[in-house]
mmCIF file of C-alpha atoms and ligand atoms in Angstrom:
data_model
loop_
_atom_site.group_PDB
_atom_site.id
_atom_site.type_symbol
_atom_site.label_atom_id
_atom_site.label_comp_id
_atom_site.label_asym_id
_atom_site.label_seq_id
_atom_site.Cartn_x
_atom_site.Cartn_y
_atom_site.Cartn_z
ATOM 1 C CA MET A 135 86.099 62.354 99.981
ATOM 2 C CA TYR A 136 83.135 64.725 99.846
ATOM 3 C CA SER A 137 80.337 65.228 97.365
ATOM 4 C CA LEU A 138 80.032 68.804 96.236
ATOM 5 C CA SER A 139 76.889 70.390 94.913
ATOM 6 C CA LEU A 140 76.530 73.938 93.665
ATOM 7 C CA GLN A 141 73.494 76.123 93.832
ATOM 8 C CA PRO A 142 73.933 79.470 92.098
ATOM 9 C CA TYR A 143 71.697 82.285 93.354
ATOM 10 C CA ASP A 144 70.707 85.704 92.132
ATOM 11 C CA TYR A 145 68.748 87.780 94.649
ATOM 12 C CA PRO A 146 67.525 91.337 94.177
ATOM 13 C CA PHE A 147 68.254 93.681 97.075
ATOM 14 C CA ARG A 148 65.135 95.165 98.634
ATOM 15 C CA ARG A 149 66.595 98.530 97.793
ATOM 16 C CA PRO A 150 69.543 99.043 95.422
ATOM 17 C CA LEU A 151 72.771 99.877 97.247
ATOM 18 C CA LYS A 152 74.670 103.000 96.338
ATOM 19 C CA THR A 153 78.380 102.217 96.187
ATOM 20 C CA HIS A 154 81.533 103.734 94.764
ATOM 21 C CA HIS A 155 81.046 101.545 91.725
ATOM 22 C CA GLY A 156 77.504 102.672 90.991
ATOM 23 C CA LEU A 157 74.135 101.224 91.826
ATOM 24 C CA TRP A 158 74.184 97.606 92.957
ATOM 25 C CA LYS A 159 70.836 95.901 92.444
ATOM 26 C CA ARG A 160 71.368 92.168 92.813
ATOM 27 C CA ARG A 161 73.586 89.842 94.767
ATOM 28 C CA GLN A 162 74.821 86.873 92.828
ATOM 29 C CA GLY A 163 76.772 84.019 94.294
ATOM 30 C CA ILE A 164 76.856 80.251 94.750
ATOM 31 C CA LEU A 165 75.749 78.205 97.728
ATOM 32 C CA ILE A 166 77.778 75.046 98.062
ATOM 33 C CA LYS A 167 76.972 71.876 99.898
ATOM 34 C CA LEU A 168 79.502 69.281 100.960
ATOM 35 C CA SER A 169 78.300 65.891 102.112
ATOM 36 C CA ASP A 170 80.105 62.733 103.126
ATOM 37 C CA GLY A 171 79.430 59.013 103.479
ATOM 38 C CA GLN A 172 78.278 59.479 107.086
ATOM 39 C CA GLN A 173 75.309 61.626 106.009
ATOM 40 C CA ARG A 174 76.978 64.767 107.310
ATOM 41 C CA GLN A 175 76.491 68.047 105.475
ATOM 42 C CA GLY A 176 78.188 71.409 105.488
ATOM 43 C CA TRP A 177 77.102 74.534 103.671
ATOM 44 C CA GLY A 178 79.238 77.356 102.417
ATOM 45 C CA GLU A 179 78.822 80.409 100.251
ATOM 46 C CA ILE A 180 80.841 81.866 97.422
ATOM 47 C CA ALA A 181 80.016 85.580 97.452
ATOM 48 C CA PRO A 182 82.616 87.215 95.197
ATOM 49 C CA LEU A 183 83.330 90.925 95.027
ATOM 50 C CA PRO A 184 85.567 91.432 91.975
ATOM 51 C CA ASP A 185 85.686 95.197 92.583
ATOM 52 C CA PHE A 186 87.546 94.322 95.786
ATOM 53 C CA GLY A 187 89.943 91.983 94.029
ATOM 54 C CA SER A 188 88.197 88.624 94.421
ATOM 55 C CA GLU A 189 87.616 86.228 91.560
ATOM 56 C CA SER A 190 84.526 86.774 89.428
ATOM 57 C CA LEU A 191 81.415 84.687 89.849
ATOM 58 C CA GLU A 192 82.088 83.020 86.507
ATOM 59 C CA ALA A 193 85.662 82.130 87.469
ATOM 60 C CA ALA A 194 84.475 80.687 90.800
ATOM 61 C CA HIS A 195 81.799 78.637 89.093
ATOM 62 C CA GLU A 196 84.163 77.273 86.504
ATOM 63 C CA PHE A 197 86.710 76.467 89.197
ATOM 64 C CA CYS A 198 84.212 74.495 91.289
ATOM 65 C CA GLN A 199 82.926 72.589 88.263
ATOM 66 C CA ARG A 200 86.409 71.173 87.768
ATOM 67 C CA PHE A 201 85.812 68.903 90.734
ATOM 68 C CA GLU A 202 82.872 67.297 88.954
ATOM 69 C CA GLY A 203 81.012 66.860 92.206
ATOM 70 C CA HIS A 204 83.788 65.234 94.267
ATOM 71 C CA LEU A 205 86.725 66.567 96.235
ATOM 72 C CA ASP A 206 88.842 65.842 99.308
ATOM 73 C CA ASP A 207 90.763 67.774 101.976
ATOM 74 C CA GLY A 208 93.808 68.009 99.735
ATOM 75 C CA ASP A 209 91.751 69.747 97.046
ATOM 76 C CA ILE A 210 90.249 72.179 99.557
ATOM 77 C CA PHE A 211 93.568 73.207 101.091
ATOM 78 C CA SER A 212 95.320 73.651 97.782
ATOM 79 C CA ILE A 213 92.921 76.180 96.272
ATOM 80 C CA GLY A 214 95.069 78.988 94.871
ATOM 81 C CA ASP A 215 95.013 82.564 96.139
ATOM 82 C CA ARG A 216 93.355 83.623 92.886
ATOM 83 C CA TYR A 217 90.138 82.171 94.313
ATOM 84 C CA PRO A 218 89.701 83.783 97.746
ATOM 85 C CA ALA A 219 85.889 83.471 97.733
ATOM 86 C CA CYS A 220 86.195 79.748 96.915
ATOM 87 C CA GLN A 221 88.790 79.277 99.677
ATOM 88 C CA PHE A 222 86.434 80.841 102.205
ATOM 89 C CA ALA A 223 83.395 78.861 101.034
ATOM 90 C CA LEU A 224 84.989 75.430 100.761
ATOM 91 C CA GLU A 225 87.152 75.539 103.888
ATOM 92 C CA LEU A 226 84.256 76.675 106.033
ATOM 93 C CA ALA A 227 81.771 74.276 104.437
ATOM 94 C CA ARG A 228 84.192 71.522 105.399
ATOM 95 C CA GLU A 229 84.350 72.798 108.982
ATOM 96 C CA ALA A 230 80.555 73.002 109.083
ATOM 97 C CA LEU A 231 80.388 69.380 107.916
ATOM 98 C CA LEU A 232 82.820 68.277 110.624
ATOM 99 C CA ARG A 233 80.646 70.078 113.212
ATOM 100 C CA TYR A 234 77.410 68.653 111.773
ATOM 101 C CA PRO A 235 74.642 69.254 112.761
ATOM 102 C CA ASN A 236 75.037 72.988 112.923
ATOM 103 C CA PRO A 237 72.588 74.882 115.108
ATOM 104 C CA PRO A 238 72.446 78.573 114.129
ATOM 105 C CA LEU A 239 75.180 80.568 115.822
ATOM 106 C CA GLN A 240 74.276 83.797 117.566
ATOM 107 C CA PRO A 241 76.753 86.642 117.032
ATOM 108 C CA ASN A 242 79.115 87.246 119.951
ATOM 109 C CA PHE A 243 78.903 91.030 119.560
ATOM 110 C CA PRO A 244 76.078 93.340 118.469
ATOM 111 C CA HIS A 245 75.854 94.540 114.880
ATOM 112 C CA CYS A 246 76.832 97.953 113.638
ATOM 113 C CA GLN A 247 73.979 99.690 111.813
ATOM 114 C CA LEU A 248 74.769 101.271 108.480
ATOM 115 C CA LEU A 249 73.136 104.713 108.324
ATOM 116 C CA PRO A 250 71.961 106.078 104.997
ATOM 117 C CA THR A 251 74.501 108.317 103.298
ATOM 118 C CA GLY A 252 74.419 112.087 103.757
ATOM 119 C CA GLU A 253 71.575 114.032 105.284
ATOM 120 C CA ALA A 254 69.243 111.015 105.155
ATOM 121 C CA ALA A 255 71.052 109.710 108.258
ATOM 122 C CA LEU A 256 69.761 112.693 110.243
ATOM 123 C CA LYS A 257 66.200 112.060 109.098
ATOM 124 C CA LEU A 258 66.411 108.407 110.030
ATOM 125 C CA LEU A 259 67.678 109.133 113.539
ATOM 126 C CA GLU A 260 65.099 111.866 113.959
ATOM 127 C CA THR A 261 62.179 109.651 113.004
ATOM 128 C CA THR A 262 63.260 106.452 114.789
ATOM 129 C CA PRO A 263 62.491 106.036 118.499
ATOM 130 C CA GLN A 264 65.807 105.969 120.379
ATOM 131 C CA ASP A 265 65.047 102.709 122.176
ATOM 132 C CA HIS A 266 64.713 100.980 118.799
ATOM 133 C CA TRP A 267 68.508 100.762 118.599
ATOM 134 C CA GLY A 268 69.154 98.866 121.837
ATOM 135 C CA PRO A 269 71.238 99.821 124.873
ATOM 136 C CA SER A 270 74.580 100.837 123.303
ATOM 137 C CA PRO A 271 74.188 101.025 119.538
ATOM 138 C CA CYS A 272 76.946 101.356 116.977
ATOM 139 C CA PHE A 273 76.387 103.215 113.699
ATOM 140 C CA LYS A 274 78.374 103.608 110.540
ATOM 141 C CA TRP A 275 78.137 106.675 108.353
ATOM 142 C CA LYS A 276 79.811 107.176 104.982
ATOM 143 C CA ILE A 277 81.817 110.354 104.484
ATOM 144 C CA ALA A 278 83.796 111.803 101.552
ATOM 145 C CA VAL A 279 80.635 111.727 99.482
ATOM 146 C CA GLU A 280 79.725 115.451 99.567
ATOM 147 C CA GLY A 281 81.865 118.516 100.256
ATOM 148 C CA ILE A 282 83.682 118.523 103.589
ATOM 149 C CA GLN A 283 82.012 121.676 104.910
ATOM 150 C CA GLN A 284 78.558 120.243 104.302
ATOM 151 C CA GLU A 285 79.497 116.898 105.826
ATOM 152 C CA GLN A 286 81.018 118.495 108.896
ATOM 153 C CA ASP A 287 77.770 120.422 109.462
ATOM 154 C CA TRP A 288 75.753 117.222 109.198
ATOM 155 C CA PHE A 289 78.264 115.482 111.448
ATOM 156 C CA GLN A 290 77.710 118.017 114.227
ATOM 157 C CA GLN A 291 73.953 117.504 113.957
ATOM 158 C CA LEU A 292 74.425 113.762 113.848
ATOM 159 C CA LEU A 293 76.395 113.848 117.109
ATOM 160 C CA TRP A 294 73.473 115.656 118.732
ATOM 161 C CA GLN A 295 70.979 113.114 117.467
ATOM 162 C CA LEU A 296 72.810 109.933 118.409
ATOM 163 C CA PRO A 297 71.036 107.931 121.098
ATOM 164 C CA PRO A 298 72.851 107.864 124.476
ATOM 165 C CA HIS A 299 75.885 105.536 124.697
ATOM 166 C CA SER A 300 76.233 105.277 120.916
ATOM 167 C CA GLN A 301 79.429 104.718 119.011
ATOM 168 C CA LEU A 302 79.902 106.064 115.509
ATOM 169 C CA ARG A 303 82.162 104.778 112.740
ATOM 170 C CA LEU A 304 83.043 107.069 109.866
ATOM 171 C CA ASP A 305 83.907 105.362 106.580
ATOM 172 C CA ALA A 306 85.592 107.453 103.894
ATOM 173 C CA ASN A 307 86.264 104.586 101.441
ATOM 174 C CA GLY A 308 89.677 106.109 100.750
ATOM 175 C CA GLY A 309 88.130 109.338 99.481
ATOM 176 C CA LEU A 310 89.740 112.047 101.665
ATOM 177 C CA SER A 311 92.776 114.199 101.033
ATOM 178 C CA GLN A 312 95.322 114.119 103.852
ATOM 179 C CA GLU A 313 94.309 117.653 104.768
ATOM 180 C CA ASP A 314 90.606 116.749 104.978
ATOM 181 C CA ALA A 315 91.493 113.638 106.954
ATOM 182 C CA GLN A 316 93.210 115.905 109.493
ATOM 183 C CA THR A 317 90.104 118.095 109.636
ATOM 184 C CA TRP A 318 87.995 115.024 110.350
ATOM 185 C CA LEU A 319 90.352 113.850 113.076
ATOM 186 C CA ALA A 320 90.135 117.244 114.750
ATOM 187 C CA ALA A 321 86.317 117.093 114.581
ATOM 188 C CA CYS A 322 86.327 113.598 116.089
ATOM 189 C CA GLU A 323 88.405 114.494 119.112
ATOM 190 C CA GLY A 324 86.486 113.870 122.318
ATOM 191 C CA GLN A 325 83.463 112.480 120.443
ATOM 192 C CA PRO A 326 82.118 108.914 120.673
ATOM 193 C CA ILE A 327 83.891 107.816 117.503
ATOM 194 C CA ASP A 328 84.763 104.131 117.363
ATOM 195 C CA TYR A 329 87.088 104.662 114.421
ATOM 196 C CA LEU A 330 87.733 106.447 111.156
ATOM 197 C CA GLU A 331 87.758 103.870 108.363
ATOM 198 C CA GLN A 332 90.037 104.086 105.345
ATOM 199 C CA PRO A 333 90.448 107.875 105.221
ATOM 200 C CA ARG A 334 93.073 107.604 102.456
ATOM 201 C CA PRO A 335 93.334 105.198 99.499
ATOM 202 C CA PRO A 336 95.463 102.035 99.828
ATOM 203 C CA GLU A 337 98.420 103.485 97.931
ATOM 204 C CA ALA A 338 98.717 106.335 100.478
ATOM 205 C CA TRP A 339 99.850 103.912 103.161
ATOM 206 C CA GLN A 340 102.273 106.346 104.765
ATOM 207 C CA ASP A 341 99.444 108.829 105.292
ATOM 208 C CA LEU A 342 97.374 106.092 106.927
ATOM 209 C CA GLU A 343 100.280 105.264 109.236
ATOM 210 C CA ALA A 344 100.721 108.939 110.107
ATOM 211 C CA LEU A 345 97.017 109.381 110.926
ATOM 212 C CA GLN A 346 97.052 106.297 113.139
ATOM 213 C CA HIS A 347 100.172 107.524 114.964
ATOM 214 C CA GLN A 348 98.444 110.742 115.931
ATOM 215 C CA GLY A 349 96.299 108.665 118.265
ATOM 216 C CA VAL A 350 93.222 110.925 118.121
ATOM 217 C CA VAL A 351 90.835 108.165 117.094
ATOM 218 C CA PRO A 352 91.814 104.735 115.812
ATOM 219 C CA ILE A 353 92.151 104.312 112.059
ATOM 220 C CA ALA A 354 90.654 101.205 110.453
ATOM 221 C CA LEU A 355 91.880 99.664 107.219
ATOM 222 C CA ASP A 356 89.339 98.204 104.814
ATOM 223 C CA GLU A 357 90.170 98.661 101.116
ATOM 224 C CA SER A 358 93.869 98.399 102.083
ATOM 225 C CA VAL A 359 93.452 94.794 103.205
ATOM 226 C CA ALA A 360 91.383 93.205 100.464
ATOM 227 C CA ASN A 361 93.351 89.952 100.649
ATOM 228 C CA LEU A 362 95.702 88.029 102.920
ATOM 229 C CA ARG A 363 98.874 89.246 101.211
ATOM 230 C CA ASP A 364 97.904 92.879 101.847
ATOM 231 C CA LEU A 365 96.969 92.029 105.405
ATOM 232 C CA GLU A 366 100.303 90.336 105.985
ATOM 233 C CA THR A 367 102.191 93.323 104.582
ATOM 234 C CA TRP A 368 100.396 95.688 106.961
ATOM 235 C CA LEU A 369 100.884 93.454 109.977
ATOM 236 C CA GLN A 370 104.566 92.975 109.239
ATOM 237 C CA ARG A 371 104.897 96.742 109.091
ATOM 238 C CA GLY A 372 103.560 96.819 112.653
ATOM 239 C CA TRP A 373 100.084 98.277 111.987
ATOM 240 C CA SER A 374 98.564 99.140 115.366
ATOM 241 C CA GLY A 375 95.116 100.254 114.187
ATOM 242 C CA ILE A 376 92.012 98.265 113.366
ATOM 243 C CA VAL A 377 91.562 95.932 110.417
ATOM 244 C CA VAL A 378 88.189 95.305 108.786
ATOM 245 C CA ILE A 379 87.913 91.755 107.501
ATOM 246 C CA LYS A 380 85.457 91.127 104.698
ATOM 247 C CA ALA A 381 85.417 87.477 105.583
ATOM 248 C CA ALA A 382 83.815 86.086 102.429
ATOM 249 C CA ILE A 383 86.545 87.470 100.155
ATOM 250 C CA ILE A 384 89.636 87.642 102.384
ATOM 251 C CA GLY A 385 90.784 84.160 101.363
ATOM 252 C CA SER A 386 91.739 81.021 103.230
ATOM 253 C CA PRO A 387 90.430 80.989 106.835
ATOM 254 C CA GLN A 388 93.301 78.651 107.737
ATOM 255 C CA GLN A 389 95.872 81.203 106.597
ATOM 256 C CA LEU A 390 93.965 84.009 108.295
ATOM 257 C CA ARG A 391 94.161 82.082 111.569
ATOM 258 C CA GLN A 392 97.928 81.740 111.184
ATOM 259 C CA LEU A 393 98.337 85.493 110.656
ATOM 260 C CA CYS A 394 96.150 86.186 113.679
ATOM 261 C CA GLN A 395 98.197 83.855 115.827
ATOM 262 C CA GLN A 396 101.393 85.535 114.763
ATOM 263 C CA PHE A 397 100.313 89.189 114.998
ATOM 264 C CA GLN A 398 97.170 89.347 117.184
ATOM 265 C CA PRO A 399 95.528 92.099 115.111
ATOM 266 C CA ASP A 400 92.484 94.075 116.247
ATOM 267 C CA LEU A 401 89.866 92.790 113.787
ATOM 268 C CA VAL A 402 86.304 93.759 112.934
ATOM 269 C CA PHE A 403 84.437 91.243 110.810
ATOM 270 C CA SER A 404 82.252 92.615 108.088
ATOM 271 C CA SER A 405 79.676 91.594 105.515
ATOM 272 C CA VAL A 406 79.945 91.633 101.744
ATOM 273 C CA PHE A 407 76.163 91.379 101.506
ATOM 274 C CA GLU A 408 76.186 87.613 101.485
ATOM 275 C CA THR A 409 73.143 85.521 102.404
ATOM 276 C CA SER A 410 72.583 83.964 105.811
ATOM 277 C CA VAL A 411 74.701 80.935 104.796
ATOM 278 C CA GLY A 412 77.860 82.980 104.274
ATOM 279 C CA ARG A 413 77.024 85.099 107.273
ATOM 280 C CA GLN A 414 76.861 82.042 109.538
ATOM 281 C CA ALA A 415 80.264 80.930 108.298
ATOM 282 C CA ALA A 416 81.705 84.405 108.857
ATOM 283 C CA LEU A 417 80.208 84.573 112.354
ATOM 284 C CA HIS A 418 82.014 81.368 113.291
ATOM 285 C CA LEU A 419 85.291 82.941 112.229
ATOM 286 C CA ALA A 420 84.467 86.211 113.994
ATOM 287 C CA ARG A 421 83.778 84.363 117.222
ATOM 288 C CA GLU A 422 87.153 82.740 116.992
ATOM 289 C CA LEU A 423 89.282 85.657 115.796
ATOM 290 C CA GLN A 424 87.671 88.961 116.808
ATOM 291 C CA HIS A 425 88.729 89.526 120.394
ATOM 292 C CA GLN A 426 88.007 93.196 121.054
ATOM 293 C CA PRO A 427 84.385 93.863 121.985
ATOM 294 C CA ARG A 428 83.577 95.795 118.832
ATOM 295 C CA ALA A 429 80.287 95.696 116.932
ATOM 296 C CA LEU A 430 80.293 93.396 113.924
ATOM 297 C CA GLY A 431 79.878 94.839 110.462
ATOM 298 C CA PHE A 432 76.861 92.735 109.575
ATOM 299 C CA GLY A 433 74.169 95.289 110.330
ATOM 300 C CA VAL A 434 72.472 94.656 107.041
ATOM 301 C CA THR A 435 69.681 92.240 107.907
ATOM 302 C CA SER A 436 66.761 91.607 105.563
ATOM 303 C CA LEU A 437 68.567 92.965 102.544
ATOM 304 C CA PHE A 438 67.064 90.390 100.267
ATOM 305 C CA ARG A 439 63.479 89.699 99.477
ATOM 306 C CA GLY A 440 62.711 86.266 100.801
ATOM 307 C CA ASP A 441 65.948 85.807 102.769
ATOM 308 C CA ARG A 442 65.328 84.247 106.157
ATOM 309 C CA GLN A 443 67.476 85.969 108.758
HETATM 310 MG MG1 MG B 556 84.596 100.271 104.464
#
């Protein structure tokens, strides 16, 4: 039996984030603490993202209050799939408790840096000393935001400005036509592109398969695998590309481990702009389940005012 305490938070981002769903100004979530009779403690974080299909913050809060401050292993492992952010938080808080005390875990791979969208990426690279980024940096740049001709021009300049030994990820958030996706693949050929992420929307799964089969650069799924059921569907279909795992909302870590054991997918763990508590939990999972030496998608340090990273 564990004691459960909840600590809701509401942090402003240092700078609002521009997303598909508008301007995102604050991160709200719940830090949870489990403790047991042996004075052990484990922290977890509920960082929902309802736009990606997770439960809402209110639903998560109400769900956790049902336990009235006490729960056991049976409760934790029977959380329904409607509460993926709660599954992540409670299962990993339990694991943290069993490992107590928990020295901070260093990431096993470097972080991928998210470049500003559009032309601002060029300015940033131009004005930042190249050695600032470390020996073999990885960058992510959003595409399918402006017209393709404009973006392809910027892309060519971007390739020139990348520091030596860089890798670049292009993330379209499902916003390309199949024709434009082909144009991007052609432009990527022979360039240091780590992968093209979600060129087509989830419903266009046959297009995504076709792009991956061309073998020009790997295709990564992100929006297509918002939860474990979607992930399972893709893996059963024999997906050979990369899968981005937004750990805090994917669902039960236990079930994720089972899928990984069965299918050995090529995973890249990624942030949902959680605090350092959720990030630590996700890094533990990444260390266990991400086997290819690919940069982690947590290149978003010091997003919050007052967050200690
Ligand atoms: Mg993405």
